[in-house]
mmCIF file of C-alpha atoms and ligand atoms in Angstrom:
data_model
loop_
_atom_site.group_PDB
_atom_site.id
_atom_site.type_symbol
_atom_site.label_atom_id
_atom_site.label_comp_id
_atom_site.label_asym_id
_atom_site.label_seq_id
_atom_site.Cartn_x
_atom_site.Cartn_y
_atom_site.Cartn_z
ATOM 1 C CA MET A 466 79.377 104.549 141.870
ATOM 2 C CA ARG A 467 79.510 101.278 144.217
ATOM 3 C CA GLN A 468 82.148 100.428 146.550
ATOM 4 C CA GLY A 469 83.703 98.224 144.112
ATOM 5 C CA GLU A 470 83.957 101.205 141.517
ATOM 6 C CA LEU A 471 85.418 103.598 143.818
ATOM 7 C CA ASP A 472 88.502 101.889 143.784
ATOM 8 C CA VAL A 473 90.629 103.852 146.896
ATOM 9 C CA GLY A 474 92.838 100.376 147.395
ATOM 10 C CA ASP A 475 93.835 99.397 150.848
ATOM 11 C CA VAL A 476 93.583 101.949 152.797
ATOM 12 C CA GLY A 477 91.994 100.958 155.325
ATOM 13 C CA GLN A 478 89.108 102.785 157.487
ATOM 14 C CA ILE A 479 90.622 104.510 160.519
ATOM 15 C CA ALA A 480 88.127 106.094 163.162
ATOM 16 C CA ARG A 481 89.150 109.383 164.240
ATOM 17 C CA THR A 482 87.290 111.286 166.264
ATOM 18 C CA GLY A 483 89.615 113.840 167.696
ATOM 19 C CA ALA A 484 91.594 116.685 165.629
ATOM 20 C CA VAL A 485 92.823 116.429 161.834
ATOM 21 C CA PRO A 486 96.635 115.181 161.621
ATOM 22 C CA PRO A 487 99.105 117.311 161.290
ATOM 23 C CA GLY A 488 99.473 119.407 157.921
ATOM 24 C CA GLN A 489 102.057 117.300 156.763
ATOM 25 C CA ASP A 490 100.632 114.631 156.787
ATOM 26 C CA ILE A 491 97.544 115.849 154.874
ATOM 27 C CA ASP A 492 99.198 117.254 151.924
ATOM 28 C CA ALA A 493 100.980 113.411 151.624
ATOM 29 C CA VAL A 494 97.018 111.846 151.825
ATOM 30 C CA VAL A 495 95.713 114.699 149.235
ATOM 31 C CA ALA A 496 98.147 113.647 146.801
ATOM 32 C CA ALA A 497 97.989 109.738 147.011
ATOM 33 C CA ALA A 498 94.077 110.457 146.656
ATOM 34 C CA HIS A 499 95.043 112.424 143.472
ATOM 35 C CA ALA A 500 97.275 109.844 141.947
ATOM 36 C CA ARG A 501 94.569 107.481 143.006
ATOM 37 C CA ALA A 502 91.671 108.694 141.229
ATOM 38 C CA LEU A 503 93.499 110.084 138.245
ATOM 39 C CA ARG A 504 93.891 106.697 136.712
ATOM 40 C CA HIS A 505 89.978 106.792 136.103
ATOM 41 C CA SER A 506 88.429 108.003 133.084
ATOM 42 C CA GLN A 507 85.015 106.608 133.504
ATOM 43 C CA GLY A 508 81.968 109.064 132.804
ATOM 44 C CA ALA A 509 81.108 111.527 131.007
ATOM 45 C CA VAL A 510 81.343 115.937 130.933
ATOM 46 C CA ALA A 511 77.404 117.387 130.884
ATOM 47 C CA ASP A 512 76.181 118.356 127.854
ATOM 48 C CA TYR A 513 72.820 119.526 128.428
ATOM 49 C CA ILE A 514 73.891 123.528 129.226
ATOM 50 C CA PRO A 515 75.793 123.495 125.566
ATOM 51 C CA VAL A 516 78.825 125.583 126.839
ATOM 52 C CA LEU A 517 79.457 122.647 129.581
ATOM 53 C CA ALA A 518 80.217 120.133 126.780
ATOM 54 C CA GLU A 519 83.305 122.165 126.603
ATOM 55 C CA ALA A 520 85.089 121.505 129.298
ATOM 56 C CA ASP A 521 88.434 119.785 129.144
ATOM 57 C CA PRO A 522 87.743 116.664 130.913
ATOM 58 C CA GLU A 523 91.433 116.133 131.988
ATOM 59 C CA LEU A 524 91.191 119.019 134.525
ATOM 60 C CA PHE A 525 91.568 117.364 137.926
ATOM 61 C CA GLY A 526 92.034 119.841 141.459
ATOM 62 C CA LEU A 527 91.685 118.622 145.090
ATOM 63 C CA CYS A 528 91.725 120.780 147.701
ATOM 64 C CA VAL A 529 91.545 120.057 151.714
ATOM 65 C CA VAL A 530 91.199 123.051 153.678
ATOM 66 C CA ASP A 531 91.671 122.118 157.730
ATOM 67 C CA VAL A 532 89.234 124.772 160.450
ATOM 68 C CA ASP A 533 92.812 126.306 160.933
ATOM 69 C CA GLY A 534 92.602 127.182 157.617
ATOM 70 C CA GLY A 535 95.721 125.705 156.455
ATOM 71 C CA VAL A 536 94.986 124.603 152.184
ATOM 72 C CA HIS A 537 96.457 121.258 150.892
ATOM 73 C CA ALA A 538 95.769 121.251 147.037
ATOM 74 C CA GLU A 539 96.887 119.117 144.514
ATOM 75 C CA GLY A 540 96.574 118.835 140.522
ATOM 76 C CA ASP A 541 94.444 121.755 138.864
ATOM 77 C CA THR A 542 93.409 123.471 142.024
ATOM 78 C CA GLY A 543 93.109 127.342 140.338
ATOM 79 C CA ALA A 544 91.148 125.820 137.118
ATOM 80 C CA LEU A 545 87.997 128.186 137.171
ATOM 81 C CA PHE A 546 84.280 126.633 136.886
ATOM 82 C CA SER A 547 80.600 127.341 137.628
ATOM 83 C CA ILE A 548 79.715 126.583 140.747
ATOM 84 C CA GLN A 549 76.142 124.838 139.695
ATOM 85 C CA SER A 550 73.875 122.874 142.274
ATOM 86 C CA ILE A 551 76.498 123.218 144.487
ATOM 87 C CA SER A 552 75.498 126.660 145.112
ATOM 88 C CA LYS A 553 72.306 125.213 146.556
ATOM 89 C CA ALA A 554 73.881 124.023 149.739
ATOM 90 C CA PHE A 555 75.415 127.768 150.578
ATOM 91 C CA VAL A 556 72.039 129.817 149.258
ATOM 92 C CA TYR A 557 70.283 127.124 151.622
ATOM 93 C CA ALA A 558 72.703 128.201 154.171
ATOM 94 C CA LEU A 559 72.060 132.215 153.572
ATOM 95 C CA LEU A 560 68.235 131.308 153.728
ATOM 96 C CA CYS A 561 67.737 129.270 156.855
ATOM 97 C CA ASP A 562 69.971 132.566 158.523
ATOM 98 C CA ALA A 563 67.972 135.192 157.169
ATOM 99 C CA LEU A 564 64.666 132.850 158.310
ATOM 100 C CA GLY A 565 65.340 130.437 160.699
ATOM 101 C CA HIS A 566 65.062 126.637 160.883
ATOM 102 C CA GLU A 567 61.053 126.414 161.172
ATOM 103 C CA GLU A 568 59.728 128.585 158.712
ATOM 104 C CA VAL A 569 62.336 127.390 155.706
ATOM 105 C CA PHE A 570 61.644 123.311 156.673
ATOM 106 C CA ASP A 571 58.096 124.121 156.346
ATOM 107 C CA VAL A 572 58.206 125.588 152.853
ATOM 108 C CA VAL A 573 61.360 124.026 151.369
ATOM 109 C CA GLY A 574 61.091 120.401 152.910
ATOM 110 C CA VAL A 575 64.600 118.223 153.872
ATOM 111 C CA ASN A 576 63.354 114.505 151.983
ATOM 112 C CA ASN A 577 65.219 113.268 149.249
ATOM 113 C CA THR A 578 62.663 112.725 146.580
ATOM 114 C CA GLY A 579 64.882 109.675 145.168
ATOM 115 C CA ALA A 580 64.281 111.458 141.975
ATOM 116 C CA ALA A 581 66.488 113.445 139.526
ATOM 117 C CA PHE A 582 67.586 116.743 140.046
ATOM 118 C CA ASN A 583 65.310 118.447 137.489
ATOM 119 C CA SER A 584 62.095 116.195 138.832
ATOM 120 C CA VAL A 585 58.775 117.540 137.670
ATOM 121 C CA VAL A 586 57.154 114.098 138.591
ATOM 122 C CA ALA A 587 58.558 114.196 141.906
ATOM 123 C CA ILE A 588 56.996 118.032 142.832
ATOM 124 C CA GLU A 589 53.521 116.240 141.506
ATOM 125 C CA LEU A 590 53.838 113.346 143.581
ATOM 126 C CA ASN A 591 54.968 115.403 146.522
ATOM 127 C CA GLY A 592 51.631 117.721 146.031
ATOM 128 C CA GLY A 593 53.618 120.355 144.856
ATOM 129 C CA HIS A 594 55.653 120.561 147.691
ATOM 130 C CA PRO A 595 59.581 121.363 146.456
ATOM 131 C CA GLY A 596 60.761 118.228 148.739
ATOM 132 C CA ASN A 597 64.160 119.623 149.532
ATOM 133 C CA PRO A 598 66.456 122.552 148.890
ATOM 134 C CA MET A 599 69.293 120.038 146.617
ATOM 135 C CA VAL A 600 66.571 119.451 143.764
ATOM 136 C CA ASN A 601 66.154 122.004 141.270
ATOM 137 C CA ALA A 602 62.460 122.691 142.513
ATOM 138 C CA GLY A 603 63.380 123.022 146.195
ATOM 139 C CA ALA A 604 66.518 125.658 145.417
ATOM 140 C CA ILE A 605 64.000 127.509 143.153
ATOM 141 C CA ALA A 606 61.660 127.713 145.825
ATOM 142 C CA THR A 607 64.890 128.767 148.316
ATOM 143 C CA THR A 608 65.994 131.747 146.191
ATOM 144 C CA ALA A 609 62.683 132.907 145.652
ATOM 145 C CA LEU A 610 62.444 133.079 149.763
ATOM 146 C CA LEU A 611 65.547 134.814 150.191
ATOM 147 C CA PRO A 612 65.337 138.752 151.339
ATOM 148 C CA GLY A 613 65.361 142.033 149.062
ATOM 149 C CA ASP A 614 63.106 143.827 147.689
ATOM 150 C CA SER A 615 63.830 142.814 143.971
ATOM 151 C CA ALA A 616 65.475 140.157 142.182
ATOM 152 C CA GLU A 617 68.339 142.317 141.817
ATOM 153 C CA ALA A 618 69.000 142.759 145.438
ATOM 154 C CA ARG A 619 67.971 139.134 146.136
ATOM 155 C CA TRP A 620 70.949 137.983 143.214
ATOM 156 C CA GLU A 621 73.323 140.717 144.989
ATOM 157 C CA GLY A 622 72.132 138.794 148.259
ATOM 158 C CA ILE A 623 73.397 135.724 147.279
ATOM 159 C CA ARG A 624 76.765 136.540 145.105
ATOM 160 C CA ALA A 625 77.844 138.406 148.008
ATOM 161 C CA GLY A 626 76.740 135.677 150.463
ATOM 162 C CA LEU A 627 78.689 132.754 148.452
ATOM 163 C CA SER A 628 81.327 135.316 148.609
ATOM 164 C CA ARG A 629 82.071 135.367 152.203
ATOM 165 C CA PHE A 630 81.961 131.631 152.224
ATOM 166 C CA ALA A 631 84.586 131.867 149.432
ATOM 167 C CA GLY A 632 86.739 134.575 151.181
ATOM 168 C CA ARG A 633 86.941 136.251 147.684
ATOM 169 C CA GLU A 634 84.486 138.602 145.321
ATOM 170 C CA LEU A 635 82.922 135.712 143.017
ATOM 171 C CA GLU A 636 82.074 136.766 139.459
ATOM 172 C CA ILE A 637 79.522 135.138 137.281
ATOM 173 C CA ASP A 638 80.591 133.605 133.869
ATOM 174 C CA GLU A 639 78.428 135.355 131.370
ATOM 175 C CA GLU A 640 78.564 132.625 128.948
ATOM 176 C CA VAL A 641 77.458 130.214 131.023
ATOM 177 C CA TYR A 642 74.308 132.663 132.197
ATOM 178 C CA ARG A 643 73.836 133.154 128.650
ATOM 179 C CA SER A 644 73.754 129.595 127.608
ATOM 180 C CA GLU A 645 71.585 127.984 130.428
ATOM 181 C CA THR A 646 69.488 130.909 130.248
ATOM 182 C CA LEU A 647 68.848 129.804 126.357
ATOM 183 C CA THR A 648 68.147 125.898 127.011
ATOM 184 C CA ASN A 649 66.458 126.320 130.863
ATOM 185 C CA GLN A 650 62.696 125.948 129.822
ATOM 186 C CA ARG A 651 62.672 123.248 131.950
ATOM 187 C CA ASN A 652 63.562 125.453 135.082
ATOM 188 C CA ARG A 653 60.919 127.788 133.991
ATOM 189 C CA ALA A 654 58.411 125.157 134.093
ATOM 190 C CA ILE A 655 59.063 123.750 137.350
ATOM 191 C CA GLY A 656 58.924 127.532 138.914
ATOM 192 C CA GLN A 657 55.765 127.583 136.730
ATOM 193 C CA LEU A 658 54.175 124.632 138.226
ATOM 194 C CA LEU A 659 55.822 125.862 142.029
ATOM 195 C CA GLU A 660 53.761 128.846 141.515
ATOM 196 C CA SER A 661 50.488 127.109 140.513
ATOM 197 C CA TYR A 662 50.536 124.723 143.948
ATOM 198 C CA GLY A 663 51.156 128.438 145.834
ATOM 199 C CA ARG A 664 54.569 127.371 146.643
ATOM 200 C CA ILE A 665 56.312 130.233 145.336
ATOM 201 C CA ARG A 666 56.742 133.583 146.910
ATOM 202 C CA SER A 667 57.634 135.991 144.169
ATOM 203 C CA ASP A 668 57.769 135.971 140.307
ATOM 204 C CA PRO A 669 59.049 132.530 139.604
ATOM 205 C CA ALA A 670 60.666 133.827 135.743
ATOM 206 C CA GLU A 671 62.601 135.715 138.330
ATOM 207 C CA ALA A 672 63.549 133.291 140.923
ATOM 208 C CA VAL A 673 64.547 130.836 137.721
ATOM 209 C CA ASP A 674 66.921 133.525 136.399
ATOM 210 C CA VAL A 675 68.446 134.614 139.965
ATOM 211 C CA TYR A 676 69.058 130.747 140.089
ATOM 212 C CA THR A 677 70.247 130.542 136.852
ATOM 213 C CA ARG A 678 72.915 133.301 138.204
ATOM 214 C CA GLN A 679 73.898 131.792 141.218
ATOM 215 C CA CYS A 680 74.915 128.479 139.181
ATOM 216 C CA SER A 681 76.425 130.635 136.762
ATOM 217 C CA LEU A 682 78.864 131.595 139.602
ATOM 218 C CA LEU A 683 83.091 130.653 138.897
ATOM 219 C CA VAL A 684 84.869 129.377 141.833
ATOM 220 C CA ASP A 685 87.777 127.087 141.653
ATOM 221 C CA ALA A 686 88.571 123.877 143.848
ATOM 222 C CA ARG A 687 90.210 125.710 146.661
ATOM 223 C CA ASP A 688 87.051 128.644 146.683
ATOM 224 C CA LEU A 689 85.004 125.493 147.004
ATOM 225 C CA ALA A 690 86.886 123.573 149.832
ATOM 226 C CA VAL A 691 87.402 127.053 151.916
ATOM 227 C CA MET A 692 83.169 127.249 151.465
ATOM 228 C CA GLY A 693 83.173 123.940 152.650
ATOM 229 C CA ALA A 694 85.417 124.215 155.728
ATOM 230 C CA THR A 695 83.446 127.622 157.116
ATOM 231 C CA LEU A 696 80.575 124.941 157.102
ATOM 232 C CA ALA A 697 82.870 122.751 158.664
ATOM 233 C CA ASP A 698 84.080 125.359 161.254
ATOM 234 C CA GLY A 699 80.722 126.070 162.501
ATOM 235 C CA GLY A 700 79.549 129.040 160.085
ATOM 236 C CA VAL A 701 83.428 130.675 160.143
ATOM 237 C CA ASN A 702 85.689 130.989 156.710
ATOM 238 C CA PRO A 703 88.983 129.845 158.609
ATOM 239 C CA VAL A 704 90.894 131.946 156.322
ATOM 240 C CA THR A 705 89.303 135.630 157.103
ATOM 241 C CA GLY A 706 88.313 134.319 160.206
ATOM 242 C CA GLU A 707 84.930 135.914 159.015
ATOM 243 C CA ARG A 708 81.511 134.547 160.737
ATOM 244 C CA VAL A 709 79.082 133.789 157.619
ATOM 245 C CA VAL A 710 76.359 132.314 159.141
ATOM 246 C CA SER A 711 75.310 130.388 162.459
ATOM 247 C CA ALA A 712 76.475 126.922 163.628
ATOM 248 C CA ASP A 713 73.231 125.602 164.253
ATOM 249 C CA VAL A 714 72.262 126.746 160.181
ATOM 250 C CA CYS A 715 75.732 124.579 159.577
ATOM 251 C CA ARG A 716 74.296 122.029 160.873
ATOM 252 C CA ASP A 717 70.817 121.592 159.554
ATOM 253 C CA THR A 718 72.164 122.481 156.249
ATOM 254 C CA LEU A 719 74.672 119.346 156.787
ATOM 255 C CA ALA A 720 72.031 117.488 157.438
ATOM 256 C CA VAL A 721 70.309 118.107 154.509
ATOM 257 C CA LEU A 722 73.299 117.572 152.367
ATOM 258 C CA ALA A 723 73.823 114.252 153.726
ATOM 259 C CA ALA A 724 69.939 113.226 153.038
ATOM 260 C CA SER A 725 70.587 114.344 150.066
ATOM 261 C CA GLY A 726 73.522 116.227 148.198
ATOM 262 C CA LEU A 727 74.435 113.966 145.679
ATOM 263 C CA TYR A 728 71.321 113.512 143.603
ATOM 264 C CA GLU A 729 69.780 109.931 143.721
ATOM 265 C CA ARG A 730 72.717 108.217 145.018
ATOM 266 C CA SER A 731 72.995 110.201 147.799
ATOM 267 C CA GLY A 732 72.241 107.236 149.763
ATOM 268 C CA GLU A 733 75.278 105.096 148.319
ATOM 269 C CA TRP A 734 77.589 108.051 148.772
ATOM 270 C CA LEU A 735 76.851 108.257 152.658
ATOM 271 C CA PHE A 736 76.822 104.483 152.751
ATOM 272 C CA GLU A 737 80.717 104.728 151.284
ATOM 273 C CA ILE A 738 82.117 108.031 152.179
ATOM 274 C CA GLY A 739 79.863 109.063 155.370
ATOM 275 C CA LEU A 740 80.319 112.424 154.836
ATOM 276 C CA PRO A 741 77.782 115.200 153.727
ATOM 277 C CA GLY A 742 78.548 116.886 150.394
ATOM 278 C CA LYS A 743 77.262 118.135 147.323
ATOM 279 C CA SER A 744 78.105 117.742 143.660
ATOM 280 C CA GLY A 745 76.920 119.954 140.137
ATOM 281 C CA VAL A 746 77.134 119.096 136.798
ATOM 282 C CA ALA A 747 80.239 121.131 135.830
ATOM 283 C CA GLY A 748 82.302 118.955 137.858
ATOM 284 C CA GLY A 749 82.694 120.221 140.790
ATOM 285 C CA LEU A 750 82.324 118.365 144.123
ATOM 286 C CA VAL A 751 82.366 119.529 148.477
ATOM 287 C CA THR A 752 82.140 117.162 151.299
ATOM 288 C CA VAL A 753 82.682 118.504 155.018
ATOM 289 C CA ALA A 754 83.987 116.867 157.873
ATOM 290 C CA PRO A 755 82.352 118.474 160.917
ATOM 291 C CA GLY A 756 84.621 120.319 163.037
ATOM 292 C CA LYS A 757 87.803 118.987 160.948
ATOM 293 C CA ALA A 758 87.947 120.053 157.224
ATOM 294 C CA GLY A 759 86.171 121.209 154.030
ATOM 295 C CA ILE A 760 87.248 118.899 150.610
ATOM 296 C CA ALA A 761 86.684 119.926 147.533
ATOM 297 C CA ALA A 762 87.451 118.495 143.963
ATOM 298 C CA TYR A 763 87.009 119.086 140.267
ATOM 299 C CA ALA A 764 86.712 116.902 137.628
ATOM 300 C CA PRO A 765 84.449 117.178 134.294
ATOM 301 C CA ARG A 766 83.549 113.545 133.810
ATOM 302 C CA LEU A 767 80.541 112.886 135.666
ATOM 303 C CA ASP A 768 78.264 109.600 136.298
ATOM 304 C CA SER A 769 74.885 109.003 135.601
ATOM 305 C CA ALA A 770 73.572 110.913 138.388
ATOM 306 C CA GLY A 771 75.659 113.483 137.265
ATOM 307 C CA ASN A 772 78.337 113.462 140.314
ATOM 308 C CA SER A 773 82.145 114.008 139.363
ATOM 309 C CA VAL A 774 83.806 110.378 139.244
ATOM 310 C CA ARG A 775 87.355 111.683 139.986
ATOM 311 C CA GLY A 776 85.509 113.512 142.662
ATOM 312 C CA GLN A 777 84.312 110.479 144.508
ATOM 313 C CA ILE A 778 87.081 108.211 144.456
ATOM 314 C CA ALA A 779 89.082 110.957 145.295
ATOM 315 C CA THR A 780 86.557 112.032 148.458
ATOM 316 C CA ALA A 781 86.347 108.336 149.574
ATOM 317 C CA TYR A 782 90.288 107.914 149.753
ATOM 318 C CA LEU A 783 90.705 110.933 151.908
ATOM 319 C CA SER A 784 87.490 110.150 154.036
ATOM 320 C CA ARG A 785 88.975 106.519 154.851
ATOM 321 C CA ALA A 786 92.806 107.693 154.882
ATOM 322 C CA LEU A 787 91.881 110.838 157.463
ATOM 323 C CA GLY A 788 89.232 109.149 159.341
ATOM 324 C CA PHE A 789 86.755 111.368 158.019
ATOM 325 C CA ASN A 790 83.543 108.960 158.309
ATOM 326 C CA ILE A 791 81.118 110.672 160.861
ATOM 327 C CA PHE A 792 79.599 107.194 161.155
ATOM 328 C CA ALA A 793 82.814 105.339 162.121
ATOM 329 C CA SER A 794 83.740 104.558 166.127
ATOM 330 C CA ASP A 795 86.598 102.107 167.696
ATOM 331 C CA SER A 796 85.035 100.647 171.117
ATOM 332 C CA HIS A 797 86.881 102.508 173.798
ATOM 333 C CA TYR A 798 87.993 98.919 175.238
ATOM 334 C CA SER A 799 89.943 98.551 171.861
ATOM 335 C CA ARG A 800 91.690 102.121 172.672
ATOM 336 C CA GLY A 801 92.734 100.818 175.953
ATOM 337 C CA ASP A 802 90.688 103.790 177.838
ATOM 338 C CA LEU A 803 89.255 101.458 180.329
ATOM 339 C CA ALA A 804 91.617 99.414 182.120
HETATM 340 N N1 LIG B 2302 71.622 124.829 137.113
HETATM 341 C C1 LIG B 2302 71.830 123.602 136.516
HETATM 342 C C2 LIG B 2302 70.743 123.334 136.795
HETATM 343 O O1 LIG B 2302 69.747 123.783 136.869
HETATM 344 C C3 LIG B 2302 72.290 122.940 138.121
HETATM 345 C C4 LIG B 2302 72.266 121.194 137.799
HETATM 346 C C5 LIG B 2302 73.356 120.973 138.709
HETATM 347 O O2 LIG B 2302 74.247 121.042 139.204
HETATM 348 O O3 LIG B 2302 72.777 119.759 139.479
HETATM 349 O O4 LIG B 2302 70.002 122.397 135.337
#
């Protein structure tokens, strides 16, 4: 989705390196971003996992949670959907917390593959290396590395960990899990390919099954915004006050998201929005303004790479109107700091 297609109107581009504006202002900006994106109905609901095709394409929730725990919600923010690929970001954070920067860096990698999220060719071109944790190969390798004596223990670690990010107990959508299990031959092939290269440490079929379960966890836009706000707040959930991961892990996770969070459109996203984010094929999109807020959108119509169309438009609006772009700065001369 390019600049012209983002249709954010004349929001301007304020650089704001300090705190977020007071709550009231955020509510108004979130409402305006929602209204702006609501005009758009391009894109298509994912159907390669059959049950996802049943989503109501008109649902649209937008939520900002700031690092003080303030919740600013507009639209269908209570509508539940499967987290899908967005789980990859948080499972990666849990793994980094458990194993440390070096080991995870080595085994999973941090570079964008430039290929689709379920690419097999990318693995071959990389000599069997999964590339990064935001593509399916890297996510399956990540899941396989998690501590635990059994697949069940690893799954429970993921469910409990993602629940701490969200601040409530998350549950699996059994229908999504079943539907994806019946149609995930490609992910099973990726698991076996990684095994053939010695890149996966547990049974590949089990790793793919746990990965499929993590993708089937149900969240709403508010949950996702709280999860994003936890990454924005140095690893402390700003609503529950619980530390979920370390500040170093947040920094590493956000760097990976900046490079690879929006599939093969990650460069365009970073250029236009200037924030780390992660999307999923059910229509969720979480974005993180470090030190400031988490932003989440749910709108099931996707662009051709798998990113929510309304989610991208609304987030672009918010990033500009709230001055969240991490690359934006004002000259200190223009601020009058120097006499
Ligand atoms: N569970 C999905 C898959 O593996 C996740 C895809 C996504 O959200 O990008 O195909």
